[in-house]
mmCIF file of N, CA and C in Angstrom:
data_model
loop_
_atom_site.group_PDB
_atom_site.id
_atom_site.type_symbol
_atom_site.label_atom_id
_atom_site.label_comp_id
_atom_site.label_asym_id
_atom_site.label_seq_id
_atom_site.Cartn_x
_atom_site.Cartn_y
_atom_site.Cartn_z
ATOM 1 N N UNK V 84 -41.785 -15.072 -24.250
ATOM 2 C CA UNK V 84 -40.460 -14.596 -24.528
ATOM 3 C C UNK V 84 -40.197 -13.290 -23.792
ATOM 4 N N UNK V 85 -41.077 -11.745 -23.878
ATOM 5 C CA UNK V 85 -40.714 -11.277 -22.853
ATOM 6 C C UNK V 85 -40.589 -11.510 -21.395
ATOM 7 N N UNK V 86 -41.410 -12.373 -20.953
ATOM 8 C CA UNK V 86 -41.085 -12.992 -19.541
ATOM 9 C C UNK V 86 -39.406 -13.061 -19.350
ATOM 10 N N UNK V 87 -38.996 -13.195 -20.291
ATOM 11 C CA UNK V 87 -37.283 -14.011 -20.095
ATOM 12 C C UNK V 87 -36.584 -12.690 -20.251
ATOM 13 N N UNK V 88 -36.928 -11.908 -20.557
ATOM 14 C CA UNK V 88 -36.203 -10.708 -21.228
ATOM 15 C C UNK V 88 -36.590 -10.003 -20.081
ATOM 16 N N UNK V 89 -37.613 -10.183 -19.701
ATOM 17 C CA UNK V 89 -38.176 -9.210 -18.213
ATOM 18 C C UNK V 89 -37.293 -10.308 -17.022
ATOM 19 N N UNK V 90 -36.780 -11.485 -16.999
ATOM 20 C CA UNK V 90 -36.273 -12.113 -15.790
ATOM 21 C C UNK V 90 -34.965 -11.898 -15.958
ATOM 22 N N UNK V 91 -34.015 -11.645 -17.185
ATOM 23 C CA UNK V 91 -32.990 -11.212 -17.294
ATOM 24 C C UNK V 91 -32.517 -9.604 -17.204
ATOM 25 N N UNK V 92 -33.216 -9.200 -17.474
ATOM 26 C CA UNK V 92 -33.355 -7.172 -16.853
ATOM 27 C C UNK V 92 -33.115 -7.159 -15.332
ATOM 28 N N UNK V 93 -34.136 -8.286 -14.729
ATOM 29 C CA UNK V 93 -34.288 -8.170 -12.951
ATOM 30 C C UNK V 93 -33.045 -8.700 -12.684
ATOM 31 N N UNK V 94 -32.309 -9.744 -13.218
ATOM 32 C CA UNK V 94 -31.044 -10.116 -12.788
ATOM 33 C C UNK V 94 -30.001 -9.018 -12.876
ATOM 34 N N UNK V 95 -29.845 -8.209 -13.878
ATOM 35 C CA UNK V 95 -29.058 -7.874 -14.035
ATOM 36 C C UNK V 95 -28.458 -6.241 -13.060
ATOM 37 N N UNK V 96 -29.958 -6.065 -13.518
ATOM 38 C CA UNK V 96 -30.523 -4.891 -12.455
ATOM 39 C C UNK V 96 -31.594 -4.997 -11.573
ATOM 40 N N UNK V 97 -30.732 -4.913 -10.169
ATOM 41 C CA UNK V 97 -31.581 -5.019 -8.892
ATOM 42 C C UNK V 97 -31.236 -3.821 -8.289
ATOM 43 N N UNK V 98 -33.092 -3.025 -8.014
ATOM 44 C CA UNK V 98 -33.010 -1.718 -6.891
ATOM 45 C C UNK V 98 -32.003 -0.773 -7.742
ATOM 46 N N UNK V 99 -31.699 -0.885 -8.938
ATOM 47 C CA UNK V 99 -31.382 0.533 -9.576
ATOM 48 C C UNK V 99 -29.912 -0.120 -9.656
ATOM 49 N N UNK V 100 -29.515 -1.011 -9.092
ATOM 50 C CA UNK V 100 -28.042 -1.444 -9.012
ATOM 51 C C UNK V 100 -27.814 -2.545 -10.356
ATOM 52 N N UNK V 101 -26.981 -1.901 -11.049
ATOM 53 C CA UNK V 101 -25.999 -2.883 -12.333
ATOM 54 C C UNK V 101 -25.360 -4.164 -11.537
ATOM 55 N N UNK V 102 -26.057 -5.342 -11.414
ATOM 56 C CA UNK V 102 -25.116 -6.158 -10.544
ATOM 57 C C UNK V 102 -24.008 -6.745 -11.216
ATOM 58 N N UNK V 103 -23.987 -6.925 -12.959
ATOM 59 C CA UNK V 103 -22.698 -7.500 -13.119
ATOM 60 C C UNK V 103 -21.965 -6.380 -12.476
ATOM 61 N N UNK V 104 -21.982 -5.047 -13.147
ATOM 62 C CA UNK V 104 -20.765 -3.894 -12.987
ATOM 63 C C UNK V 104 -20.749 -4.261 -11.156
ATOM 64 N N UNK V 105 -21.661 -4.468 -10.280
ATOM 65 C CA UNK V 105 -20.941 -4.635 -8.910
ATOM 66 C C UNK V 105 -20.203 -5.585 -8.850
ATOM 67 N N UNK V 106 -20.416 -6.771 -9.769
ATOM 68 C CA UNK V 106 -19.801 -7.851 -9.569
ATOM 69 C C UNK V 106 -18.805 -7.782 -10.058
ATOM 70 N N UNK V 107 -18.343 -7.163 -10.913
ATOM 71 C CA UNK V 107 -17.312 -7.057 -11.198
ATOM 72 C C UNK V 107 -16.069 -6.392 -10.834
ATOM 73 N N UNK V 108 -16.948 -5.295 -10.141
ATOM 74 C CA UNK V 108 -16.002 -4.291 -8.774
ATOM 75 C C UNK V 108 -15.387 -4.891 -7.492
ATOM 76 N N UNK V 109 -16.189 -5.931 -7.477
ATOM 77 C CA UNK V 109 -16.068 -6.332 -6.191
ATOM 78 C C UNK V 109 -14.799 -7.063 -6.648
ATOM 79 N N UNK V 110 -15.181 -8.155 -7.453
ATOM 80 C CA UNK V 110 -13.882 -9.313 -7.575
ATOM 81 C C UNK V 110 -12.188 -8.166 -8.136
ATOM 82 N N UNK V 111 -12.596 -7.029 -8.639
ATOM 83 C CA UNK V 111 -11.132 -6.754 -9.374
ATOM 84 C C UNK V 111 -10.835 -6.209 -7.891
ATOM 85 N N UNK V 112 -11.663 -5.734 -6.547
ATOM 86 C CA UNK V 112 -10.670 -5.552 -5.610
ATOM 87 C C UNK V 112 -10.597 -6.719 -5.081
ATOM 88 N N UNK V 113 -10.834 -7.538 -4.838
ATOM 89 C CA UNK V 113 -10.178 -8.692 -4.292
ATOM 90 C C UNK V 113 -9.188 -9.262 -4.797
ATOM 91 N N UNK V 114 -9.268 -9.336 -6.427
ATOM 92 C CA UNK V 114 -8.383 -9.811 -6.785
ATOM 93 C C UNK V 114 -7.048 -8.931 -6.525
ATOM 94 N N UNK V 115 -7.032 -7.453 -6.404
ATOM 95 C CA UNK V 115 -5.892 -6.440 -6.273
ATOM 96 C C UNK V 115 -5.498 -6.618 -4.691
ATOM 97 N N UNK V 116 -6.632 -7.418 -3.589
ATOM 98 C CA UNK V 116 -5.565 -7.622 -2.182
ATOM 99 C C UNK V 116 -5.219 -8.994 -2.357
ATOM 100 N N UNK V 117 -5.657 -9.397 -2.943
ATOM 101 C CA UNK V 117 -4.812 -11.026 -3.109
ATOM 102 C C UNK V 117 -3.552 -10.669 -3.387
ATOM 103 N N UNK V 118 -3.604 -9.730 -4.166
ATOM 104 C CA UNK V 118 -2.110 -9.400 -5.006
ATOM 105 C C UNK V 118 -0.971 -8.638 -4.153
ATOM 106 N N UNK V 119 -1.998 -7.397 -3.255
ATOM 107 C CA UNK V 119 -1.618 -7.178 -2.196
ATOM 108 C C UNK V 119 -0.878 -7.871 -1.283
ATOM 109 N N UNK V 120 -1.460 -8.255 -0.681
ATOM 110 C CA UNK V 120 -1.131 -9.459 0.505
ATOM 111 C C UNK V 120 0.222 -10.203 -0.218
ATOM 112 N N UNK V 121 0.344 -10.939 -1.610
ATOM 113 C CA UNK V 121 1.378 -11.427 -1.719
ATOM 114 C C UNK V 121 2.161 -10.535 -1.657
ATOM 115 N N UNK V 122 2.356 -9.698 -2.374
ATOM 116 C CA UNK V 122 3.550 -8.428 -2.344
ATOM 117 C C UNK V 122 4.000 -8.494 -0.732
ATOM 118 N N UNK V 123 3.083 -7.893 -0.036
ATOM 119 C CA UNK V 123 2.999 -7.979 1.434
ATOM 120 C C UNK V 123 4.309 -9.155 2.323
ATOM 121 N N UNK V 124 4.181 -10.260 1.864
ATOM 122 C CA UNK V 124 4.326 -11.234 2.189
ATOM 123 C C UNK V 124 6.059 -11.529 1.670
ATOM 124 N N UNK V 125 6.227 -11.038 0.384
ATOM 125 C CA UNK V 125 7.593 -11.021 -0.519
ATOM 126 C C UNK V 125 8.058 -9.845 0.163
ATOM 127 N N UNK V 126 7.845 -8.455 0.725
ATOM 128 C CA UNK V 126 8.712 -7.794 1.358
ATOM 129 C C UNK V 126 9.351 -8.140 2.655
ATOM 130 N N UNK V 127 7.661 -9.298 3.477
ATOM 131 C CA UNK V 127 8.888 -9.962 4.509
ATOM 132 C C UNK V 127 9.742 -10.556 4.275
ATOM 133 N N UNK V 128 9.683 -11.527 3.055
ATOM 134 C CA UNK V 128 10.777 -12.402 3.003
ATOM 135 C C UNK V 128 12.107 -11.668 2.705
ATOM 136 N N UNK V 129 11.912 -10.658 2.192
ATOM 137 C CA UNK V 129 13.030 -9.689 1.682
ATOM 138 C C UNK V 129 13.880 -9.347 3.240
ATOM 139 N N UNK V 130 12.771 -8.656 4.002
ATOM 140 C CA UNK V 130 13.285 -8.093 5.020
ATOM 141 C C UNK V 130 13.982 -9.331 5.743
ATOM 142 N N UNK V 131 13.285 -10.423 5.882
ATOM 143 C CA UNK V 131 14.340 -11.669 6.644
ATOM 144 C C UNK V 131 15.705 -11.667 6.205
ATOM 145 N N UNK V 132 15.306 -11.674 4.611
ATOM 146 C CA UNK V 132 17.056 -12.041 4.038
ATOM 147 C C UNK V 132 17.515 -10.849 4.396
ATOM 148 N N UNK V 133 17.665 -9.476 4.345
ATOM 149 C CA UNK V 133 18.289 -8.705 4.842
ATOM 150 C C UNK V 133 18.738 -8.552 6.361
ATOM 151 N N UNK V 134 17.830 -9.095 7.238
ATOM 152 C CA UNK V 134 18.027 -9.485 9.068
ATOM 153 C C UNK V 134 18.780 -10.607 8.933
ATOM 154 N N UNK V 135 18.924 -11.588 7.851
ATOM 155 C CA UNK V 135 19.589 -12.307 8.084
ATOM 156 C C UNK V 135 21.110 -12.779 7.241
ATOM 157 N N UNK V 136 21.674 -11.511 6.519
ATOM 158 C CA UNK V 136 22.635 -10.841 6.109
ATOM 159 C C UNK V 136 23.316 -10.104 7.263
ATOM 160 N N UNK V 137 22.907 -10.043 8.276
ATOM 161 C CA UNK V 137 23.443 -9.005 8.646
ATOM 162 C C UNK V 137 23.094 -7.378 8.991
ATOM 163 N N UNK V 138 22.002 -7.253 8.110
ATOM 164 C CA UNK V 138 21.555 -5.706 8.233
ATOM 165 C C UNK V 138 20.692 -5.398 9.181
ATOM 166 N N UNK V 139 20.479 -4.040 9.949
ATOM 167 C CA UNK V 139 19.532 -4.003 10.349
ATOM 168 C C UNK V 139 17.804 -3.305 10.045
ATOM 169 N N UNK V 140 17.398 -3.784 10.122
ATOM 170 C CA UNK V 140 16.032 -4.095 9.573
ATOM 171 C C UNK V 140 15.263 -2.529 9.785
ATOM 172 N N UNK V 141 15.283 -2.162 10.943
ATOM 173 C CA UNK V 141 15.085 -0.724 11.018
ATOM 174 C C UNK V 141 15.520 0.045 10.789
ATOM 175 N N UNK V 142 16.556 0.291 10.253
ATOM 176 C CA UNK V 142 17.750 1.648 9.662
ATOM 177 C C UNK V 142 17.157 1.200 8.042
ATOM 178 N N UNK V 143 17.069 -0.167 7.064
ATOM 179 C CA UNK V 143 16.590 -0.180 6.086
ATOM 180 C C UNK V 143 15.194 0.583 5.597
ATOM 181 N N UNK V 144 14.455 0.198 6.735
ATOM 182 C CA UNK V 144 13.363 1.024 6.456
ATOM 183 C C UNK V 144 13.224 2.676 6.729
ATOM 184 N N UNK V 145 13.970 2.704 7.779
ATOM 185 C CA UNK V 145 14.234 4.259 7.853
ATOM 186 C C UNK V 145 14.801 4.716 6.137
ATOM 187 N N UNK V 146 15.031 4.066 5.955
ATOM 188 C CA UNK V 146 16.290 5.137 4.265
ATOM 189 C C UNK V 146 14.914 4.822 3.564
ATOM 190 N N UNK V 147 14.373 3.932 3.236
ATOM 191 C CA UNK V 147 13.318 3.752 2.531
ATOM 192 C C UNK V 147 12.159 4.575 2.608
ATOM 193 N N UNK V 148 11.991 5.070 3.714
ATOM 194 C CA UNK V 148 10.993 6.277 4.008
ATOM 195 C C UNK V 148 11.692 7.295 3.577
ATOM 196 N N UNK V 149 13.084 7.352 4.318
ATOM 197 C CA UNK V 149 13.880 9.107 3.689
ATOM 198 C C UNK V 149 13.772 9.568 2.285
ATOM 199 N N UNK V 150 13.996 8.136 1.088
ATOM 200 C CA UNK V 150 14.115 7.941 0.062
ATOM 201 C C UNK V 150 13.229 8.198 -0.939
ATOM 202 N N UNK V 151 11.996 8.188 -0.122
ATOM 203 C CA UNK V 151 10.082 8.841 -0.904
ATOM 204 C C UNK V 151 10.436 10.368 -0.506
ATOM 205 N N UNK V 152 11.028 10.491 0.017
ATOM 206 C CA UNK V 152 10.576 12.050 0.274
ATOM 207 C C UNK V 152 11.447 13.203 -0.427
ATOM 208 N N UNK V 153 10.869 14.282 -0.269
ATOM 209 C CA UNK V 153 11.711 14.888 -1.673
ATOM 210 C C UNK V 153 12.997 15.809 -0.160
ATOM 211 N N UNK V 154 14.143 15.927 -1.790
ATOM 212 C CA UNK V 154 15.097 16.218 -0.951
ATOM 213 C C UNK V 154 15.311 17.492 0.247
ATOM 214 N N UNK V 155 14.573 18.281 -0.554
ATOM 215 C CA UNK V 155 14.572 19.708 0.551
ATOM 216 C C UNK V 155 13.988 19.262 1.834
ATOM 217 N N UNK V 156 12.969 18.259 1.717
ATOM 218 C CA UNK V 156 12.487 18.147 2.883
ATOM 219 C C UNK V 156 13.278 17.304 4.474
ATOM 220 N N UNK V 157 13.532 16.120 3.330
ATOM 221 C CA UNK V 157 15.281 15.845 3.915
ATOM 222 C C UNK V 157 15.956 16.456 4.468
ATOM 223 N N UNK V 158 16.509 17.446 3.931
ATOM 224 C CA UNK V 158 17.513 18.363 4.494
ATOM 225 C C UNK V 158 16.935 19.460 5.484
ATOM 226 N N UNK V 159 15.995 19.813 5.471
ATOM 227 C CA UNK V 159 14.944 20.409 6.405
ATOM 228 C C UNK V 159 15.138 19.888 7.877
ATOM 229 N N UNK V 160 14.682 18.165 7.353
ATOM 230 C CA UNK V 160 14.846 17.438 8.825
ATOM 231 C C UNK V 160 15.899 17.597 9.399
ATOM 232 N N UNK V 161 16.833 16.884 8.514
ATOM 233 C CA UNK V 161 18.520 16.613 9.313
ATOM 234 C C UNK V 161 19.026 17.771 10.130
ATOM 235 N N UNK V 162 18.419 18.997 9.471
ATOM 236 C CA UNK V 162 19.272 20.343 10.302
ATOM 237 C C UNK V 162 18.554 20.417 11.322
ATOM 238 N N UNK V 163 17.010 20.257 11.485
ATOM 239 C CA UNK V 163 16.297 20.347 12.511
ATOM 240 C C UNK V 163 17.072 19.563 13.930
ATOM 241 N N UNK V 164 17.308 18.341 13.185
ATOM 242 C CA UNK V 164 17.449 17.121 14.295
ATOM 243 C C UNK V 164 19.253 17.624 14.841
ATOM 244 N N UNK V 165 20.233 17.621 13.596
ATOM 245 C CA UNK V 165 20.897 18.476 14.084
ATOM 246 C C UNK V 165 21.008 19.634 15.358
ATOM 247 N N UNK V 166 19.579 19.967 14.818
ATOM 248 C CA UNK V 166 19.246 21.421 15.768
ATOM 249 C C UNK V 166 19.290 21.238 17.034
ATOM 250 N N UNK V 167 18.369 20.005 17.645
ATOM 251 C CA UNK V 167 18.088 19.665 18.459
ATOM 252 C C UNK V 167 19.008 18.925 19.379
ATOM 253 N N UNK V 168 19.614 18.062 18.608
ATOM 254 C CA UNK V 168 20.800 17.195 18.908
ATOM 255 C C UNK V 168 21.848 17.817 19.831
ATOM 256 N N UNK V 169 22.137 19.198 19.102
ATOM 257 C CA UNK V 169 23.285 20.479 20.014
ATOM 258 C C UNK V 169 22.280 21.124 20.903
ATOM 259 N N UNK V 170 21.038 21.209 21.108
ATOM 260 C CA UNK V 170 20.345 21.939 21.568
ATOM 261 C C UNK V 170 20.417 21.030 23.008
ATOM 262 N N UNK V 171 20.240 19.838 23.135
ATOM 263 C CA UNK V 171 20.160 18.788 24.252
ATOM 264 C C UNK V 171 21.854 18.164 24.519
ATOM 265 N N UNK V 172 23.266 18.761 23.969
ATOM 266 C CA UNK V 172 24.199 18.350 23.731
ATOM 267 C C UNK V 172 24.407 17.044 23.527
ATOM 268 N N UNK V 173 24.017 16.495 23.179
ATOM 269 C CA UNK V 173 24.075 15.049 21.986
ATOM 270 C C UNK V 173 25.392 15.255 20.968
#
């Protein structure tokens, strides 16, 4: 009977390593890019229906980046680009 108790210790722990707890690390990230990847996959379809509305696809994502960022910093830019814009007469 310890034999079994000593072959289930070695399974469980190999070289100092908890293999369920790896095993279990491993699959919850896979399972989180599976999940990934679909998400991934639903923003193209998003972005199609929007390219194919009519919109354009790069000005959407431009606001979507502007839109994470906090506002001062925003306004930081615009005057910059502003800046530049009269600076090159644009």
């Amino acid at each position: 009977m310890s034999e079994a108790v000593e072959t289930q210790d070695q399974d469980a722990e190999v070289g100092g390593i908890a293999a369920d707890r790896l095993r279990s690390i491993i699959e919850r990230v896979e399972r989180l890019e599976e999940e990934r990847k679909a998400l991934a996959d639903d923003i193209k379809d998003i972005f199609a229906e929007a390219k194919s509305a009519g919109f354009e696809v790069k000005v959407i994502r431009q606001i979507i980046r502007i839109r994470k960022q906090e506002p001062a910093e925003v306004e930081e830019q615009e005057t910059l680009l502003d800046l530049y814009r009269r600076a090159l007469g644009m």
